[in-house]
mmCIF file with all atom_site columns, C-alpha atoms in Angstrom:
data_model
loop_
_atom_site.group_PDB
_atom_site.id
_atom_site.type_symbol
_atom_site.label_atom_id
_atom_site.label_alt_id
_atom_site.label_comp_id
_atom_site.label_asym_id
_atom_site.label_entity_id
_atom_site.label_seq_id
_atom_site.pdbx_PDB_ins_code
_atom_site.Cartn_x
_atom_site.Cartn_y
_atom_site.Cartn_z
_atom_site.occupancy
_atom_site.B_iso_or_equiv
_atom_site.pdbx_formal_charge
_atom_site.auth_seq_id
_atom_site.auth_comp_id
_atom_site.auth_asym_id
_atom_site.auth_atom_id
_atom_site.pdbx_PDB_model_num
ATOM 1   C CA . ASP A 1 1   ? -16.369 6.148   1.194   1.00 95.00 ? 192 ASP A CA 1
ATOM 2   C CA . ILE A 1 2   ? -14.659 7.476   4.866   1.00 96.00 ? 193 ILE A CA 1
ATOM 3   C CA . GLN A 1 3   ? -12.722 10.583  4.085   1.00 97.00 ? 194 GLN A CA 1
ATOM 4   C CA . MET A 1 4   ? -9.569  10.732  6.374   1.00 98.00 ? 195 MET A CA 1
ATOM 5   C CA . THR A 1 5   ? -7.864  14.286  6.951   1.00 97.00 ? 196 THR A CA 1
ATOM 6   C CA . GLN A 1 6   ? -4.692  14.648  8.958   1.00 98.00 ? 197 GLN A CA 1
ATOM 7   C CA . SER A 1 7   ? -3.123  17.662  10.331  1.00 97.00 ? 198 SER A CA 1
ATOM 8   C CA . PRO A 1 8   ? -0.638  19.223  10.115  1.00 97.00 ? 199 PRO A CA 1
ATOM 9   C CA . SER A 1 9   ? -0.046  17.899  6.601   1.00 97.00 ? 200 SER A CA 1
ATOM 10  C CA . SER A 1 10  ? 4.144   18.691  7.720   1.00 97.00 ? 201 SER A CA 1
ATOM 11  C CA . VAL A 1 11  ? 6.214   19.553  10.616  1.00 97.00 ? 202 VAL A CA 1
ATOM 12  C CA . SER A 1 12  ? 8.962   20.640  11.724  1.00 96.00 ? 203 SER A CA 1
ATOM 13  C CA . ALA A 1 13  ? 10.746  19.364  15.051  1.00 95.00 ? 204 ALA A CA 1
ATOM 14  C CA . SER A 1 14  ? 13.934  18.738  17.039  1.00 95.00 ? 205 SER A CA 1
ATOM 15  C CA . VAL A 1 15  ? 15.278  15.995  18.728  1.00 95.00 ? 206 VAL A CA 1
ATOM 16  C CA . GLY A 1 16  ? 13.740  15.300  22.275  1.00 96.00 ? 207 GLY A CA 1
ATOM 17  C CA . ASP A 1 17  ? 10.643  17.355  21.264  1.00 96.00 ? 208 ASP A CA 1
ATOM 18  C CA . ARG A 1 18  ? 6.717   16.166  21.809  1.00 97.00 ? 209 ARG A CA 1
ATOM 19  C CA . VAL A 1 19  ? 5.110   15.703  18.019  1.00 97.00 ? 210 VAL A CA 1
ATOM 20  C CA . THR A 1 20  ? 0.778   15.675  17.506  1.00 98.00 ? 211 THR A CA 1
ATOM 21  C CA . ILE A 1 21  ? -0.852  14.243  14.624  1.00 98.00 ? 212 ILE A CA 1
ATOM 22  C CA . THR A 1 22  ? -4.101  14.378  14.634  1.00 98.00 ? 213 THR A CA 1
ATOM 23  C CA . CYS A 1 23  ? -6.574  12.634  11.904  1.00 98.00 ? 214 CYS A CA 1
ATOM 24  C CA . ARG A 1 24  ? -9.985  13.204  11.463  1.00 98.00 ? 215 ARG A CA 1
ATOM 25  C CA . ALA A 1 25  ? -12.734 11.333  9.814   1.00 98.00 ? 216 ALA A CA 1
ATOM 26  C CA . SER A 1 26  ? -15.575 12.423  8.026   1.00 97.00 ? 217 SER A CA 1
ATOM 27  C CA . GLN A 1 27  ? -17.930 9.573   10.074  1.00 97.00 ? 218 GLN A CA 1
ATOM 28  C CA . GLY A 1 28  ? -17.342 7.392   13.146  1.00 95.00 ? 219 GLY A CA 1
ATOM 29  C CA . LEU A 1 29  ? -14.493 4.493   13.251  1.00 95.00 ? 220 LEU A CA 1
ATOM 30  C CA . SER A 1 30  ? -15.672 3.458   16.694  1.00 89.00 ? 221 SER A CA 1
ATOM 31  C CA . ASN A 1 31  ? -12.064 2.334   17.230  1.00 92.00 ? 222 ASN A CA 1
ATOM 32  C CA . TRP A 1 32  ? -11.306 1.051   14.256  1.00 95.00 ? 223 TRP A CA 1
ATOM 33  C CA . LEU A 1 33  ? -8.117  3.416   13.548  1.00 97.00 ? 224 LEU A CA 1
ATOM 34  C CA . VAL A 1 34  ? -4.227  2.818   12.259  1.00 97.00 ? 225 VAL A CA 1
ATOM 35  C CA . TRP A 1 35  ? -1.072  4.284   12.598  1.00 98.00 ? 226 TRP A CA 1
ATOM 36  C CA . TYR A 1 36  ? 2.081   3.917   9.628   1.00 98.00 ? 227 TYR A CA 1
ATOM 37  C CA . GLN A 1 37  ? 5.166   4.816   9.634   1.00 98.00 ? 228 GLN A CA 1
ATOM 38  C CA . GLN A 1 38  ? 6.654   5.460   6.445   1.00 98.00 ? 229 GLN A CA 1
ATOM 39  C CA . MET A 1 39  ? 10.794  6.003   5.736   1.00 96.00 ? 230 MET A CA 1
ATOM 40  C CA . PRO A 1 40  ? 11.465  7.162   2.514   1.00 94.00 ? 231 PRO A CA 1
ATOM 41  C CA . GLY A 1 41  ? 11.907  4.518   -0.139  1.00 94.00 ? 232 GLY A CA 1
ATOM 42  C CA . ARG A 1 42  ? 10.286  1.924   2.287   1.00 97.00 ? 233 ARG A CA 1
ATOM 43  C CA . ALA A 1 43  ? 6.946   0.194   2.614   1.00 98.00 ? 234 ALA A CA 1
ATOM 44  C CA . PRO A 1 44  ? 4.809   1.350   5.918   1.00 98.00 ? 235 PRO A CA 1
ATOM 45  C CA . LYS A 1 45  ? 5.346   0.058   8.906   1.00 97.00 ? 236 LYS A CA 1
ATOM 46  C CA . LEU A 1 46  ? 2.189   -0.851  11.629  1.00 97.00 ? 237 LEU A CA 1
ATOM 47  C CA . LEU A 1 47  ? 2.624   1.629   14.641  1.00 97.00 ? 238 LEU A CA 1
ATOM 48  C CA . ILE A 1 48  ? -0.658  1.799   16.462  1.00 97.00 ? 239 ILE A CA 1
ATOM 49  C CA . TYR A 1 49  ? -3.628  -0.423  15.648  1.00 96.00 ? 240 TYR A CA 1
ATOM 50  C CA . ALA A 1 50  ? -7.514  -0.147  17.347  1.00 95.00 ? 241 ALA A CA 1
ATOM 51  C CA . THR A 1 51  ? -6.702  3.936   17.868  1.00 96.00 ? 242 THR A CA 1
ATOM 52  C CA . SER A 1 52  ? -4.782  3.000   20.997  1.00 97.00 ? 243 SER A CA 1
ATOM 53  C CA . ARG A 1 53  ? -2.148  -0.713  20.800  1.00 96.00 ? 244 ARG A CA 1
ATOM 54  C CA . LEU A 1 54  ? 1.198   -0.466  19.857  1.00 97.00 ? 245 LEU A CA 1
ATOM 55  C CA . GLY A 1 55  ? 2.335   -2.549  17.101  1.00 95.00 ? 246 GLY A CA 1
ATOM 56  C CA . SER A 1 56  ? 5.123   -5.681  17.824  1.00 93.00 ? 247 SER A CA 1
ATOM 57  C CA . GLY A 1 57  ? 8.307   -3.732  18.547  1.00 95.00 ? 248 GLY A CA 1
ATOM 58  C CA . VAL A 1 58  ? 7.035   -0.502  18.828  1.00 97.00 ? 249 VAL A CA 1
ATOM 59  C CA . PRO A 1 59  ? 9.045   1.481   21.337  1.00 97.00 ? 250 PRO A CA 1
ATOM 60  C CA . SER A 1 60  ? 6.486   3.310   24.238  1.00 97.00 ? 251 SER A CA 1
ATOM 61  C CA . ARG A 1 61  ? 7.599   6.718   23.287  1.00 97.00 ? 252 ARG A CA 1
ATOM 62  C CA . PHE A 1 62  ? 4.751   6.399   20.341  1.00 98.00 ? 253 PHE A CA 1
ATOM 63  C CA . SER A 1 63  ? 0.820   6.355   21.364  1.00 98.00 ? 254 SER A CA 1
ATOM 64  C CA . GLY A 1 64  ? -2.455  6.600   20.096  1.00 98.00 ? 255 GLY A CA 1
ATOM 65  C CA . SER A 1 65  ? -6.008  8.461   21.455  1.00 97.00 ? 256 SER A CA 1
ATOM 66  C CA . GLY A 1 66  ? -9.185  9.451   20.429  1.00 97.00 ? 257 GLY A CA 1
ATOM 67  C CA . SER A 1 67  ? -12.759 7.267   19.232  1.00 93.00 ? 258 SER A CA 1
ATOM 68  C CA . GLY A 1 68  ? -15.175 8.200   16.517  1.00 93.00 ? 259 GLY A CA 1
ATOM 69  C CA . THR A 1 69  ? -14.285 10.793  14.635  1.00 97.00 ? 260 THR A CA 1
ATOM 70  C CA . ASP A 1 70  ? -11.142 12.713  15.722  1.00 97.00 ? 261 ASP A CA 1
ATOM 71  C CA . PHE A 1 71  ? -7.945  10.549  16.704  1.00 98.00 ? 262 PHE A CA 1
ATOM 72  C CA . THR A 1 72  ? -4.018  11.684  17.622  1.00 98.00 ? 263 THR A CA 1
ATOM 73  C CA . LEU A 1 73  ? -1.258  10.086  17.828  1.00 98.00 ? 264 LEU A CA 1
ATOM 74  C CA . THR A 1 74  ? 1.887   11.518  19.516  1.00 98.00 ? 265 THR A CA 1
ATOM 75  C CA . ILE A 1 75  ? 5.319   11.238  19.949  1.00 97.00 ? 266 ILE A CA 1
ATOM 76  C CA . SER A 1 76  ? 6.283   11.969  23.501  1.00 97.00 ? 267 SER A CA 1
ATOM 77  C CA . SER A 1 77  ? 10.342  12.839  22.902  1.00 96.00 ? 268 SER A CA 1
ATOM 78  C CA . LEU A 1 78  ? 11.198  12.536  19.189  1.00 96.00 ? 269 LEU A CA 1
ATOM 79  C CA . GLN A 1 79  ? 14.216  10.584  18.144  1.00 96.00 ? 270 GLN A CA 1
ATOM 80  C CA . PRO A 1 80  ? 16.575  10.927  14.878  1.00 94.00 ? 271 PRO A CA 1
ATOM 81  C CA . GLU A 1 81  ? 14.641  7.691   13.637  1.00 95.00 ? 272 GLU A CA 1
ATOM 82  C CA . ASP A 1 82  ? 11.188  9.180   14.093  1.00 96.00 ? 273 ASP A CA 1
ATOM 83  C CA . PHE A 1 83  ? 11.581  12.014  11.421  1.00 92.00 ? 274 PHE A CA 1
ATOM 84  C CA . ALA A 1 84  ? 9.392   9.690   8.691   1.00 96.00 ? 275 ALA A CA 1
ATOM 85  C CA . THR A 1 85  ? 6.004   10.390  6.854   1.00 97.00 ? 276 THR A CA 1
ATOM 86  C CA . TYR A 1 86  ? 3.040   9.288   8.830   1.00 98.00 ? 277 TYR A CA 1
ATOM 87  C CA . TYR A 1 87  ? -0.275  8.520   7.838   1.00 98.00 ? 278 TYR A CA 1
ATOM 88  C CA . CYS A 1 88  ? -3.799  7.225   9.611   1.00 98.00 ? 279 CYS A CA 1
ATOM 89  C CA . GLN A 1 89  ? -5.827  4.512   8.316   1.00 98.00 ? 280 GLN A CA 1
ATOM 90  C CA . GLN A 1 90  ? -9.435  3.347   8.668   1.00 97.00 ? 281 GLN A CA 1
ATOM 91  C CA . ALA A 1 91  ? -10.401 -0.049  9.000   1.00 96.00 ? 282 ALA A CA 1
ATOM 92  C CA . TYR A 1 92  ? -14.200 0.195   9.857   1.00 95.00 ? 283 TYR A CA 1
ATOM 93  C CA . ASN A 1 93  ? -15.250 -0.081  6.173   1.00 93.00 ? 284 ASN A CA 1
ATOM 94  C CA . PHE A 1 94  ? -14.731 -0.889  2.860   1.00 94.00 ? 285 PHE A CA 1
ATOM 95  C CA . PRO A 1 95  ? -13.266 0.527   0.950   1.00 95.00 ? 286 PRO A CA 1
ATOM 96  C CA . LEU A 1 96  ? -10.307 1.088   3.605   1.00 96.00 ? 287 LEU A CA 1
ATOM 97  C CA . THR A 1 97  ? -8.665  4.927   3.375   1.00 97.00 ? 288 THR A CA 1
ATOM 98  C CA . PHE A 1 98  ? -5.980  6.765   4.159   1.00 98.00 ? 289 PHE A CA 1
ATOM 99  C CA . GLY A 1 99  ? -5.259  10.581  5.606   1.00 97.00 ? 290 GLY A CA 1
ATOM 100 C CA . GLY A 1 100 ? -2.817  12.427  3.543   1.00 97.00 ? 291 GLY A CA 1
ATOM 101 C CA . GLY A 1 101 ? 0.457   11.681  5.741   1.00 97.00 ? 292 GLY A CA 1
ATOM 102 C CA . THR A 1 102 ? 2.271   14.029  8.097   1.00 98.00 ? 293 THR A CA 1
ATOM 103 C CA . LYS A 1 103 ? 5.639   14.591  7.164   1.00 97.00 ? 294 LYS A CA 1
ATOM 104 C CA . VAL A 1 104 ? 8.019   14.789  10.571  1.00 97.00 ? 295 VAL A CA 1
ATOM 105 C CA . GLU A 1 105 ? 11.303  17.129  9.567   1.00 94.00 ? 296 GLU A CA 1
ATOM 106 C CA . ILE A 1 106 ? 13.908  18.429  11.570  1.00 82.00 ? 297 ILE A CA 1
ATOM 107 C CA . GLN B 2 1   ? 10.446  -14.662 10.024  1.00 94.00 ? 424 GLN B CA 1
ATOM 108 C CA . VAL B 2 2   ? 7.860   -13.154 8.387   1.00 96.00 ? 425 VAL B CA 1
ATOM 109 C CA . GLN B 2 3   ? 8.096   -11.939 4.808   1.00 97.00 ? 426 GLN B CA 1
ATOM 110 C CA . LEU B 2 4   ? 6.727   -11.214 1.399   1.00 98.00 ? 427 LEU B CA 1
ATOM 111 C CA . VAL B 2 5   ? 8.799   -10.838 -1.260  1.00 98.00 ? 428 VAL B CA 1
ATOM 112 C CA . GLN B 2 6   ? 7.556   -9.226  -4.402  1.00 98.00 ? 429 GLN B CA 1
ATOM 113 C CA . SER B 2 7   ? 8.393   -9.645  -8.200  1.00 97.00 ? 430 SER B CA 1
ATOM 114 C CA . GLY B 2 8   ? 10.987  -6.453  -9.961  1.00 97.00 ? 431 GLY B CA 1
ATOM 115 C CA . ALA B 2 9   ? 9.977   -3.450  -11.202 1.00 98.00 ? 432 ALA B CA 1
ATOM 116 C CA . GLU B 2 10  ? 8.154   -3.475  -14.636 1.00 97.00 ? 433 GLU B CA 1
ATOM 117 C CA . LEU B 2 11  ? 7.645   -0.973  -17.410 1.00 98.00 ? 434 LEU B CA 1
ATOM 118 C CA . LYS B 2 12  ? 4.881   -1.161  -19.468 1.00 97.00 ? 435 LYS B CA 1
ATOM 119 C CA . GLU B 2 13  ? 3.140   0.418   -22.474 1.00 97.00 ? 436 GLU B CA 1
ATOM 120 C CA . PRO B 2 14  ? 0.016   2.688   -21.694 1.00 97.00 ? 437 PRO B CA 1
ATOM 121 C CA . GLY B 2 15  ? -2.683  -0.255  -22.023 1.00 97.00 ? 438 GLY B CA 1
ATOM 122 C CA . ALA B 2 16  ? -0.879  -3.136  -21.614 1.00 98.00 ? 439 ALA B CA 1
ATOM 123 C CA . SER B 2 17  ? -1.171  -4.872  -18.077 1.00 98.00 ? 440 SER B CA 1
ATOM 124 C CA . VAL B 2 18  ? 0.614   -6.146  -15.207 1.00 98.00 ? 441 VAL B CA 1
ATOM 125 C CA . LYS B 2 19  ? 0.924   -9.059  -13.171 1.00 98.00 ? 442 LYS B CA 1
ATOM 126 C CA . VAL B 2 20  ? 3.256   -8.770  -9.620  1.00 98.00 ? 443 VAL B CA 1
ATOM 127 C CA . SER B 2 21  ? 3.627   -11.606 -7.623  1.00 98.00 ? 444 SER B CA 1
ATOM 128 C CA . CYS B 2 22  ? 4.251   -11.823 -3.664  1.00 98.00 ? 445 CYS B CA 1
ATOM 129 C CA . LYS B 2 23  ? 5.369   -14.479 -2.167  1.00 98.00 ? 446 LYS B CA 1
ATOM 130 C CA . ALA B 2 24  ? 5.043   -15.444 1.609   1.00 97.00 ? 447 ALA B CA 1
ATOM 131 C CA . SER B 2 25  ? 6.641   -17.057 4.440   1.00 97.00 ? 448 SER B CA 1
ATOM 132 C CA . GLY B 2 26  ? 7.439   -17.410 8.027   1.00 96.00 ? 449 GLY B CA 1
ATOM 133 C CA . PHE B 2 27  ? 3.778   -17.907 8.844   1.00 95.00 ? 450 PHE B CA 1
ATOM 134 C CA . PRO B 2 28  ? 0.453   -20.061 7.451   1.00 94.00 ? 451 PRO B CA 1
ATOM 135 C CA . PHE B 2 29  ? -0.210  -18.936 4.115   1.00 91.00 ? 452 PHE B CA 1
ATOM 136 C CA . THR B 2 30  ? -3.968  -19.412 4.536   1.00 90.00 ? 453 THR B CA 1
ATOM 137 C CA . ASP B 2 31  ? -4.256  -17.845 8.008   1.00 93.00 ? 454 ASP B CA 1
ATOM 138 C CA . TYR B 2 32  ? -4.597  -14.640 6.934   1.00 94.00 ? 455 TYR B CA 1
ATOM 139 C CA . ASN B 2 33  ? -5.830  -12.097 4.208   1.00 95.00 ? 456 ASN B CA 1
ATOM 140 C CA . ILE B 2 34  ? -3.547  -10.550 1.642   1.00 97.00 ? 457 ILE B CA 1
ATOM 141 C CA . TYR B 2 35  ? -4.487  -6.660  0.715   1.00 97.00 ? 458 TYR B CA 1
ATOM 142 C CA . TRP B 2 36  ? -2.829  -4.929  -2.427  1.00 98.00 ? 459 TRP B CA 1
ATOM 143 C CA . LEU B 2 37  ? -1.892  -1.319  -1.956  1.00 98.00 ? 460 LEU B CA 1
ATOM 144 C CA . ARG B 2 38  ? -0.178  1.122   -4.234  1.00 98.00 ? 461 ARG B CA 1
ATOM 145 C CA . GLN B 2 39  ? 1.462   4.762   -3.931  1.00 98.00 ? 462 GLN B CA 1
ATOM 146 C CA . ALA B 2 40  ? 1.518   7.128   -6.643  1.00 97.00 ? 463 ALA B CA 1
ATOM 147 C CA . PRO B 2 41  ? 4.974   8.859   -6.953  1.00 95.00 ? 464 PRO B CA 1
ATOM 148 C CA . GLY B 2 42  ? 5.171   11.943  -4.011  1.00 93.00 ? 465 GLY B CA 1
ATOM 149 C CA . GLN B 2 43  ? 0.888   10.553  -2.771  1.00 95.00 ? 466 GLN B CA 1
ATOM 150 C CA . GLY B 2 44  ? -0.578  8.597   -0.077  1.00 95.00 ? 467 GLY B CA 1
ATOM 151 C CA . LEU B 2 45  ? -1.632  5.445   0.287   1.00 97.00 ? 468 LEU B CA 1
ATOM 152 C CA . GLU B 2 46  ? -4.493  3.426   -1.913  1.00 97.00 ? 469 GLU B CA 1
ATOM 153 C CA . TRP B 2 47  ? -6.385  0.327   -0.898  1.00 97.00 ? 470 TRP B CA 1
ATOM 154 C CA . MET B 2 48  ? -7.090  -1.571  -4.042  1.00 98.00 ? 471 MET B CA 1
ATOM 155 C CA . GLY B 2 49  ? -8.338  -4.530  -3.013  1.00 96.00 ? 472 GLY B CA 1
ATOM 156 C CA . ARG B 2 50  ? -7.868  -8.068  -0.722  1.00 95.00 ? 473 ARG B CA 1
ATOM 157 C CA . ILE B 2 51  ? -7.386  -12.202 -1.581  1.00 96.00 ? 474 ILE B CA 1
ATOM 158 C CA . THR B 2 52  ? -8.160  -14.792 1.102   1.00 94.00 ? 475 THR B CA 1
ATOM 159 C CA . PRO B 2 53  ? -6.437  -17.640 0.233   1.00 93.00 ? 476 PRO B CA 1
ATOM 160 C CA . THR B 2 54  ? -7.636  -20.137 1.316   1.00 93.00 ? 477 THR B CA 1
ATOM 161 C CA . SER B 2 55  ? -11.059 -19.529 -0.667  1.00 93.00 ? 478 SER B CA 1
ATOM 162 C CA . GLY B 2 56  ? -9.550  -17.449 -3.351  1.00 94.00 ? 479 GLY B CA 1
ATOM 163 C CA . ASP B 2 57  ? -12.381 -15.316 -1.890  1.00 95.00 ? 480 ASP B CA 1
ATOM 164 C CA . THR B 2 58  ? -11.932 -11.367 -3.501  1.00 96.00 ? 481 THR B CA 1
ATOM 165 C CA . LYS B 2 59  ? -12.920 -8.110  -2.484  1.00 95.00 ? 482 LYS B CA 1
ATOM 166 C CA . TYR B 2 60  ? -12.288 -5.218  -4.795  1.00 97.00 ? 483 TYR B CA 1
ATOM 167 C CA . SER B 2 61  ? -11.968 -1.068  -4.552  1.00 96.00 ? 484 SER B CA 1
ATOM 168 C CA . GLN B 2 62  ? -14.928 0.094   -6.692  1.00 96.00 ? 485 GLN B CA 1
ATOM 169 C CA . LYS B 2 63  ? -12.103 2.407   -8.142  1.00 96.00 ? 486 LYS B CA 1
ATOM 170 C CA . PHE B 2 64  ? -10.569 -1.239  -9.615  1.00 97.00 ? 487 PHE B CA 1
ATOM 171 C CA . GLU B 2 65  ? -12.992 -3.143  -10.213 1.00 95.00 ? 488 GLU B CA 1
ATOM 172 C CA . GLY B 2 66  ? -12.797 -4.169  -13.467 1.00 95.00 ? 489 GLY B CA 1
ATOM 173 C CA . ARG B 2 67  ? -9.248  -3.506  -14.295 1.00 98.00 ? 490 ARG B CA 1
ATOM 174 C CA . VAL B 2 68  ? -7.916  -5.865  -11.198 1.00 98.00 ? 491 VAL B CA 1
ATOM 175 C CA . THR B 2 69  ? -7.762  -9.592  -10.680 1.00 98.00 ? 492 THR B CA 1
ATOM 176 C CA . MET B 2 70  ? -6.277  -11.092 -7.445  1.00 98.00 ? 493 MET B CA 1
ATOM 177 C CA . THR B 2 71  ? -5.395  -14.745 -7.117  1.00 97.00 ? 494 THR B CA 1
ATOM 178 C CA . ARG B 2 72  ? -3.453  -17.347 -5.165  1.00 97.00 ? 495 ARG B CA 1
ATOM 179 C CA . ASP B 2 73  ? -1.621  -20.461 -5.446  1.00 96.00 ? 496 ASP B CA 1
ATOM 180 C CA . THR B 2 74  ? -1.327  -22.172 -2.492  1.00 95.00 ? 497 THR B CA 1
ATOM 181 C CA . SER B 2 75  ? 0.567   -25.272 -3.939  1.00 95.00 ? 498 SER B CA 1
ATOM 182 C CA . ILE B 2 76  ? 3.772   -21.863 -3.186  1.00 96.00 ? 499 ILE B CA 1
ATOM 183 C CA . ASN B 2 77  ? 2.130   -19.760 -1.071  1.00 96.00 ? 500 ASN B CA 1
ATOM 184 C CA . THR B 2 78  ? 1.547   -16.644 -3.380  1.00 97.00 ? 501 THR B CA 1
ATOM 185 C CA . VAL B 2 79  ? -0.330  -14.168 -4.574  1.00 98.00 ? 502 VAL B CA 1
ATOM 186 C CA . TYR B 2 80  ? -1.123  -12.129 -7.531  1.00 98.00 ? 503 TYR B CA 1
ATOM 187 C CA . MET B 2 81  ? -2.485  -8.526  -8.410  1.00 98.00 ? 504 MET B CA 1
ATOM 188 C CA . GLU B 2 82  ? -2.959  -8.302  -12.409 1.00 98.00 ? 505 GLU B CA 1
ATOM 189 C CA . LEU B 2 83  ? -4.124  -4.183  -13.557 1.00 98.00 ? 506 LEU B CA 1
ATOM 190 C CA . THR B 2 84  ? -5.241  -3.859  -17.178 1.00 98.00 ? 507 THR B CA 1
ATOM 191 C CA . ARG B 2 85  ? -5.305  -1.341  -19.489 1.00 98.00 ? 508 ARG B CA 1
ATOM 192 C CA . LEU B 2 86  ? -2.660  0.265   -17.444 1.00 98.00 ? 509 LEU B CA 1
ATOM 193 C CA . GLN B 2 87  ? -2.722  4.342   -17.860 1.00 97.00 ? 510 GLN B CA 1
ATOM 194 C CA . SER B 2 88  ? 0.293   6.609   -17.016 1.00 96.00 ? 511 SER B CA 1
ATOM 195 C CA . ASP B 2 89  ? -1.872  7.638   -13.859 1.00 96.00 ? 512 ASP B CA 1
ATOM 196 C CA . ASP B 2 90  ? -1.088  3.634   -12.744 1.00 98.00 ? 513 ASP B CA 1
ATOM 197 C CA . LYS B 2 91  ? 2.938   4.710   -12.396 1.00 98.00 ? 514 LYS B CA 1
ATOM 198 C CA . ALA B 2 92  ? 3.524   3.457   -8.566  1.00 98.00 ? 515 ALA B CA 1
ATOM 199 C CA . VAL B 2 93  ? 4.619   1.039   -6.141  1.00 98.00 ? 516 VAL B CA 1
ATOM 200 C CA . TYR B 2 94  ? 2.418   -1.296  -5.556  1.00 98.00 ? 517 TYR B CA 1
ATOM 201 C CA . TYR B 2 95  ? 2.685   -3.754  -2.428  1.00 98.00 ? 518 TYR B CA 1
ATOM 202 C CA . CYS B 2 96  ? 1.143   -6.459  -0.971  1.00 98.00 ? 519 CYS B CA 1
ATOM 203 C CA . ALA B 2 97  ? 0.772   -6.543  3.208   1.00 98.00 ? 520 ALA B CA 1
ATOM 204 C CA . ARG B 2 98  ? -1.044  -9.435  5.179   1.00 97.00 ? 521 ARG B CA 1
ATOM 205 C CA . SER B 2 99  ? -3.927  -8.302  7.534   1.00 94.00 ? 522 SER B CA 1
ATOM 206 C CA . MET B 2 100 ? -3.990  -9.040  11.397  1.00 83.00 ? 523 MET B CA 1
ATOM 207 C CA . ALA B 2 101 ? -7.202  -10.674 12.380  1.00 75.00 ? 524 ALA B CA 1
ATOM 208 C CA . ALA B 2 102 ? -8.030  -7.178  12.946  1.00 72.00 ? 525 ALA B CA 1
ATOM 209 C CA . ALA B 2 103 ? -8.910  -7.162  9.461   1.00 79.00 ? 526 ALA B CA 1
ATOM 210 C CA . GLY B 2 104 ? -7.187  -3.737  7.693   1.00 87.00 ? 527 GLY B CA 1
ATOM 211 C CA . THR B 2 105 ? -5.116  -3.811  9.500   1.00 93.00 ? 528 THR B CA 1
ATOM 212 C CA . PHE B 2 106 ? -1.602  -4.826  8.064   1.00 96.00 ? 529 PHE B CA 1
ATOM 213 C CA . ASP B 2 107 ? 1.664   -5.873  10.662  1.00 95.00 ? 530 ASP B CA 1
ATOM 214 C CA . TYR B 2 108 ? 3.534   -6.634  7.703   1.00 97.00 ? 531 TYR B CA 1
ATOM 215 C CA . TRP B 2 109 ? 4.114   -5.986  3.764   1.00 98.00 ? 532 TRP B CA 1
ATOM 216 C CA . GLY B 2 110 ? 5.904   -6.465  0.815   1.00 98.00 ? 533 GLY B CA 1
ATOM 217 C CA . GLN B 2 111 ? 9.548   -4.793  -0.042  1.00 98.00 ? 534 GLN B CA 1
ATOM 218 C CA . GLY B 2 112 ? 7.267   -2.638  -3.036  1.00 98.00 ? 535 GLY B CA 1
ATOM 219 C CA . THR B 2 113 ? 6.887   -3.014  -6.945  1.00 98.00 ? 536 THR B CA 1
ATOM 220 C CA . LEU B 2 114 ? 7.594   -0.270  -8.771  1.00 98.00 ? 537 LEU B CA 1
ATOM 221 C CA . VAL B 2 115 ? 5.389   -0.291  -11.822 1.00 98.00 ? 538 VAL B CA 1
ATOM 222 C CA . SER B 2 116 ? 6.044   2.510   -14.460 1.00 98.00 ? 539 SER B CA 1
ATOM 223 C CA . VAL B 2 117 ? 4.088   3.118   -17.460 1.00 97.00 ? 540 VAL B CA 1
ATOM 224 C CA . SER B 2 118 ? 5.141   4.588   -20.309 1.00 93.00 ? 541 SER B CA 1
ATOM 225 C CA . SER B 2 119 ? 5.582   4.503   -24.111 1.00 89.00 ? 542 SER B CA 1
#
């Protein structure tokens, strides 16, 4: 199974800050990396797929980059509605696996 | 609009089975694979398996092989996930999700179904 390691596990930030979350895979994924945002008590929401492609309706302040084993999610200017938990997921092969999550807190 | 609506919360005793439904609307049901995932309280996401509605073909995580069964009823655009031999660590919110053409990328999710296991 491919292990997905996210860092940091939590980050404290303020509105307007630039936030970067990293995700490392235990083997190469090509560009098969997905990011989700999850609010408390809600289902995850697709943010970015294929490493850097924005999901439908996702604001442009979110961006993704990387290749191989190292990937990054960047929020260029944090907004109040962005305080949530973020997960990376590899879509390269089965079993699909997720990172442990990064909680973005005020 | 695309919707996946799941059945309600369940409370089961250890050793019992649970069957969760996921009704799809707003898109051609047979054009998309449906996946099941779960999230234990305060924990991350875990993939359980997927079903192809056209054929009924399934693929399960090895962790759940032998305990999970995914089925579908194309006449009512609904997929089901049954998990048997429930234990306390099966307590979780169970989600169905639609996969984009890029397999294993989930663009729409159900609202989740809490399954609790307690005697």
